[in-house]
Amino acid sequence: MSGGAGFSFIKLALASLSAGLAVLVVSLPLIWLASNVHRWLGLIVALAAIVGIVAAIGFVANRTVDKAARSLREADNPPADPNHR
């Protein structure tokens, strides 16, 4: 992108899905261990993992978009030069 913000939908998608994948990788052993204890416990942990995956994707996407919006606002409104009269 040639704009000043440096926003990329590909970076947004990769960062968000990487966060979801990281939560999935961490939660898979927990799901396996919980399902060995009891199948309902495994189901509960799996549902919590799904909620965690969605939350991680949303969190990373929101931070990425907020960062791009902030840099775009700063590019549109440069700070005033205090030495300029």
XYZ file of N, CA, C and O in Angstrom:
340
model
N 0.839 -1.167 0.000
C 0.000 0.000 0.000
C 0.886 1.232 0.000
O 1.841 1.335 0.744
N 0.550 2.205 -0.828
C 1.403 3.369 -0.948
C 1.041 4.460 0.036
O 1.704 5.466 0.106
N -0.030 4.294 0.833
C -0.438 5.300 1.806
C 0.503 5.336 2.991
O 1.363 4.493 3.178
N 0.305 6.356 3.832
C 1.175 6.535 4.978
C 0.867 5.577 6.118
O 1.676 5.390 7.007
N -0.316 4.981 6.111
C -0.717 4.155 7.254
C -0.005 2.817 7.266
O 0.248 2.264 8.325
N 0.307 2.260 6.116
C 0.984 0.976 6.061
C 0.081 -0.183 6.432
O 0.556 -1.195 6.915
N -1.211 -0.040 6.216
C -2.167 -1.091 6.557
C -2.244 -2.104 5.427
O -2.223 -1.749 4.262
N -2.313 -3.373 5.806
C -2.422 -4.437 4.829
C -3.441 -5.467 5.323
O -3.343 -5.936 6.463
N -4.395 -5.782 4.484
C -5.385 -6.786 4.858
C -4.745 -8.165 5.012
O -5.190 -8.973 5.818
N -3.705 -8.413 4.249
C -3.015 -9.702 4.354
C -2.335 -9.827 5.713
O -2.426 -10.865 6.374
N -1.676 -8.747 6.153
C -1.049 -8.772 7.479
C -2.099 -8.918 8.573
O -1.873 -9.621 9.562
N -3.229 -8.247 8.404
C -4.322 -8.353 9.369
C -4.818 -9.791 9.462
O -4.964 -10.345 10.559
N -5.051 -10.407 8.321
C -5.555 -11.780 8.306
C -4.531 -12.761 8.882
O -4.882 -13.632 9.690
N -3.271 -12.607 8.487
C -2.237 -13.520 8.984
C -2.009 -13.367 10.483
O -1.861 -14.371 11.196
N -1.996 -12.145 10.969
C -1.792 -11.926 12.401
C -2.973 -12.464 13.205
O -2.786 -13.120 14.245
N -4.179 -12.216 12.724
C -5.364 -12.678 13.448
C -5.448 -14.199 13.459
O -5.702 -14.811 14.508
N -5.227 -14.816 12.317
C -5.306 -16.271 12.260
C -4.139 -16.934 12.999
O -4.302 -18.021 13.560
N -2.995 -16.283 13.039
C -1.878 -16.818 13.810
C -2.195 -16.810 15.304
O -1.827 -17.744 16.023
N -2.875 -15.773 15.764
C -3.270 -15.724 17.171
C -4.268 -16.837 17.482
O -4.169 -17.507 18.519
N -5.217 -17.049 16.583
C -6.176 -18.136 16.776
C -5.496 -19.499 16.754
O -5.837 -20.386 17.543
N -4.536 -19.662 15.866
C -3.803 -20.924 15.793
C -2.980 -21.167 17.055
O -2.897 -22.299 17.544
N -2.403 -20.111 17.606
C -1.622 -20.250 18.835
C -2.516 -20.718 19.989
O -2.129 -21.595 20.768
N -3.710 -20.160 20.075
C -4.642 -20.597 21.120
C -5.052 -22.043 20.885
O -5.139 -22.837 21.827
N -5.261 -22.419 19.643
C -5.631 -23.794 19.323
C -4.525 -24.768 19.700
O -4.787 -25.822 20.297
N -3.283 -24.425 19.387
C -2.155 -25.303 19.697
C -2.012 -25.482 21.209
O -1.732 -26.588 21.692
N -2.231 -24.416 21.959
C -2.136 -24.511 23.411
C -3.305 -25.315 23.982
O -3.144 -26.088 24.929
N -4.486 -25.149 23.399
C -5.677 -25.780 23.974
C -5.847 -27.257 23.593
O -6.532 -27.995 24.309
N -5.236 -27.708 22.516
C -5.411 -29.105 22.116
C -4.947 -30.104 23.179
O -5.673 -31.056 23.481
N -3.762 -29.936 23.761
C -3.393 -30.878 24.840
C -4.328 -30.789 26.043
O -4.610 -31.800 26.683
N -4.811 -29.576 26.331
C -5.754 -29.430 27.442
C -7.068 -30.149 27.159
O -7.636 -30.782 28.052
N -7.521 -30.066 25.925
C -8.752 -30.767 25.545
C -8.536 -32.269 25.647
O -9.394 -33.006 26.153
N -7.392 -32.740 25.184
C -7.100 -34.172 25.223
C -7.041 -34.674 26.668
O -7.615 -35.717 26.993
N -6.351 -33.925 27.529
C -6.270 -34.327 28.928
C -7.640 -34.302 29.601
O -7.980 -35.214 30.367
N -8.419 -33.285 29.312
C -9.747 -33.175 29.921
C -10.675 -34.279 29.413
O -11.485 -34.814 30.173
N -10.543 -34.638 28.145
C -11.408 -35.701 27.619
C -11.025 -37.071 28.175
O -11.858 -37.987 28.206
N -9.764 -37.223 28.590
C -9.371 -38.473 29.242
C -9.986 -38.595 30.629
O -10.232 -39.696 31.100
N -10.203 -37.466 31.277
C -10.830 -37.476 32.596
C -12.313 -37.787 32.465
O -12.830 -38.702 33.100
N -13.001 -36.994 31.637
C -14.431 -37.219 31.407
C -14.810 -36.539 30.102
O -14.308 -35.459 29.789
N -15.700 -37.159 29.343
C -16.021 -36.605 28.030
C -16.717 -35.248 28.130
O -16.537 -34.399 27.273
N -17.516 -35.026 29.173
C -18.173 -33.731 29.331
C -17.159 -32.634 29.677
O -17.299 -31.498 29.242
N -16.168 -32.990 30.445
C -15.118 -32.029 30.764
C -14.346 -31.656 29.492
O -13.999 -30.494 29.275
N -14.092 -32.638 28.648
C -13.440 -32.369 27.368
C -14.268 -31.442 26.494
O -13.732 -30.552 25.836
N -15.591 -31.640 26.500
C -16.477 -30.779 25.725
C -16.451 -29.351 26.253
O -16.401 -28.387 25.478
N -16.463 -29.210 27.555
C -16.444 -27.873 28.157
C -15.135 -27.157 27.837
O -15.132 -25.975 27.483
N -14.028 -27.882 27.925
C -12.732 -27.280 27.608
C -12.655 -26.939 26.118
O -12.113 -25.895 25.738
N -13.226 -27.773 25.266
C -13.232 -27.494 23.831
C -14.059 -26.250 23.518
O -13.659 -25.417 22.691
N -15.193 -26.106 24.177
C -16.016 -24.913 23.964
C -15.309 -23.661 24.474
O -15.372 -22.603 23.845
N -14.613 -23.779 25.606
C -13.834 -22.654 26.115
C -12.702 -22.303 25.148
O -12.371 -21.128 24.969
N -12.124 -23.323 24.520
C -11.059 -23.075 23.538
C -11.602 -22.333 22.325
O -10.939 -21.431 21.794
N -12.802 -22.678 21.891
C -13.414 -21.983 20.749
C -13.640 -20.520 21.095
O -13.354 -19.621 20.286
N -14.144 -20.276 22.289
C -14.343 -18.888 22.726
C -12.996 -18.163 22.791
O -12.881 -17.003 22.372
N -11.969 -18.835 23.285
C -10.636 -18.241 23.345
C -10.061 -17.937 21.977
O -9.412 -16.904 21.779
N -10.299 -18.818 21.019
C -9.819 -18.598 19.654
C -10.483 -17.368 19.047
O -9.819 -16.503 18.464
N -11.800 -17.287 19.200
C -12.532 -16.137 18.654
C -12.078 -14.850 19.344
O -11.900 -13.812 18.696
N -11.882 -14.908 20.654
C -11.426 -13.724 21.388
C -10.028 -13.294 20.950
O -9.761 -12.096 20.788
N -9.136 -14.240 20.740
C -7.779 -13.903 20.301
C -7.785 -13.288 18.909
O -7.084 -12.296 18.656
N -8.570 -13.848 18.016
C -8.671 -13.292 16.663
C -9.226 -11.871 16.713
O -8.711 -10.957 16.068
N -10.272 -11.672 17.490
C -10.869 -10.339 17.605
C -9.928 -9.339 18.242
O -9.850 -8.183 17.812
N -9.214 -9.760 19.270
C -8.284 -8.867 19.965
C -7.170 -8.404 19.036
O -6.873 -7.208 18.945
N -6.565 -9.341 18.327
C -5.455 -8.992 17.428
C -5.951 -8.143 16.257
O -5.306 -7.163 15.873
N -7.100 -8.486 15.707
C -7.639 -7.701 14.595
C -7.968 -6.282 15.048
O -7.677 -5.308 14.337
N -8.546 -6.159 16.228
C -8.898 -4.838 16.739
C -7.657 -3.990 16.984
O -7.627 -2.801 16.643
N -6.625 -4.589 17.570
C -5.382 -3.834 17.810
C -4.723 -3.425 16.503
O -4.193 -2.320 16.393
N -4.752 -4.283 15.500
C -4.129 -3.963 14.215
C -4.861 -2.816 13.526
O -4.237 -1.885 13.007
N -6.178 -2.868 13.533
C -6.966 -1.811 12.895
C -6.830 -0.503 13.669
O -6.706 0.567 13.066
N -6.836 -0.561 14.995
C -6.652 0.649 15.797
C -5.291 1.288 15.551
O -5.175 2.509 15.480
N -4.260 0.470 15.419
C -2.926 0.990 15.154
C -2.873 1.683 13.791
O -2.294 2.761 13.660
N -3.498 1.084 12.786
C -3.527 1.697 11.454
C -4.344 2.981 11.467
O -3.954 3.973 10.836
N -5.463 2.993 12.188
C -6.289 4.197 12.257
C -5.548 5.318 12.978
O -5.626 6.484 12.574
N -4.830 4.975 14.047
C -4.075 5.980 14.787
C -2.985 6.585 13.913
O -2.805 7.810 13.887
N -2.263 5.754 13.174
C -1.200 6.281 12.320
C -1.776 7.094 11.162
O -1.162 8.070 10.724
N -2.964 6.737 10.687
C -3.606 7.512 9.630
C -4.051 8.871 10.160
O -3.885 9.890 9.487
N -4.598 8.903 11.390
C -4.983 10.178 11.999
C -3.765 11.065 12.217
O -3.834 12.279 11.997
N -2.657 10.464 12.654
C -1.439 11.252 12.872
C -0.877 11.769 11.562
O -0.310 12.862 11.520
N -1.038 11.024 10.480
C -0.553 11.482 9.184
C -1.414 12.627 8.661
O -0.912 13.544 8.005
N -2.717 12.588 8.950
C -3.615 13.650 8.495
C -3.473 14.916 9.333
O -3.639 16.013 8.828
N -3.175 14.775 10.611
C -3.066 15.908 11.525
C -1.703 15.903 12.197
O -1.571 15.459 13.334
N -0.680 16.415 11.514
C 0.646 16.417 12.143
C 0.644 17.349 13.349
O -0.071 18.344 13.368
N 1.430 17.015 14.363
C 1.482 17.893 15.547
C 2.047 19.258 15.183
O 2.920 19.383 14.328
N 1.523 20.276 15.855
C 1.973 21.642 15.588
C 3.412 21.818 16.069
O 3.807 21.275 17.094
N 4.171 22.576 15.318
C 5.548 22.853 15.683
C 5.564 23.943 16.762
O 5.131 25.074 16.516
N 6.034 23.621 17.965
C 6.000 24.620 19.044
C 6.963 25.777 18.791
O 6.801 26.857 19.363
N 7.966 25.592 17.937
C 8.932 26.663 17.654
C 8.460 27.576 16.554
O 9.076 28.606 16.300
N 7.412 27.204 15.855
C 6.903 28.007 14.744
C 5.964 29.082 15.286
O 5.090 28.824 16.064
N 6.145 30.324 14.821
C 5.264 31.419 15.291
C 4.469 31.966 14.170
O 4.646 32.256 13.154
